[in-house]
């Protein structure tokens, strides 16, 4: 599936450990979406598997 014709509706950032990197990415990516970017700490169950300093960027596209 090609995403070239899709526009970004919303971005979220999830992190394990400190939120420094997540907030830096939020500052850089905010220009691409109108909605505020959510930055949330990953839950303890996921952190058990990923370890410290893991992160994910979640993107929802407009339909």
Phi, psi and omega in degrees: 000122178278140181252009184296334181266001182265146173249150183282127178266323188202146177231140173230152178232130178242141184218158172238134182100222180275158184264010182304306182297317181300317180290327176295316178295322177302315180299320181286324186272342186302331180296342185268351181221151178281320182289146175299142178279130177277135175238116185230142175286136178293145180294160185297328180294315178293318181298329177300323182273326184271329185083182181293152174067021172280157179205162175214143172248125183253131183234130173247128181264152171292145181275000000 
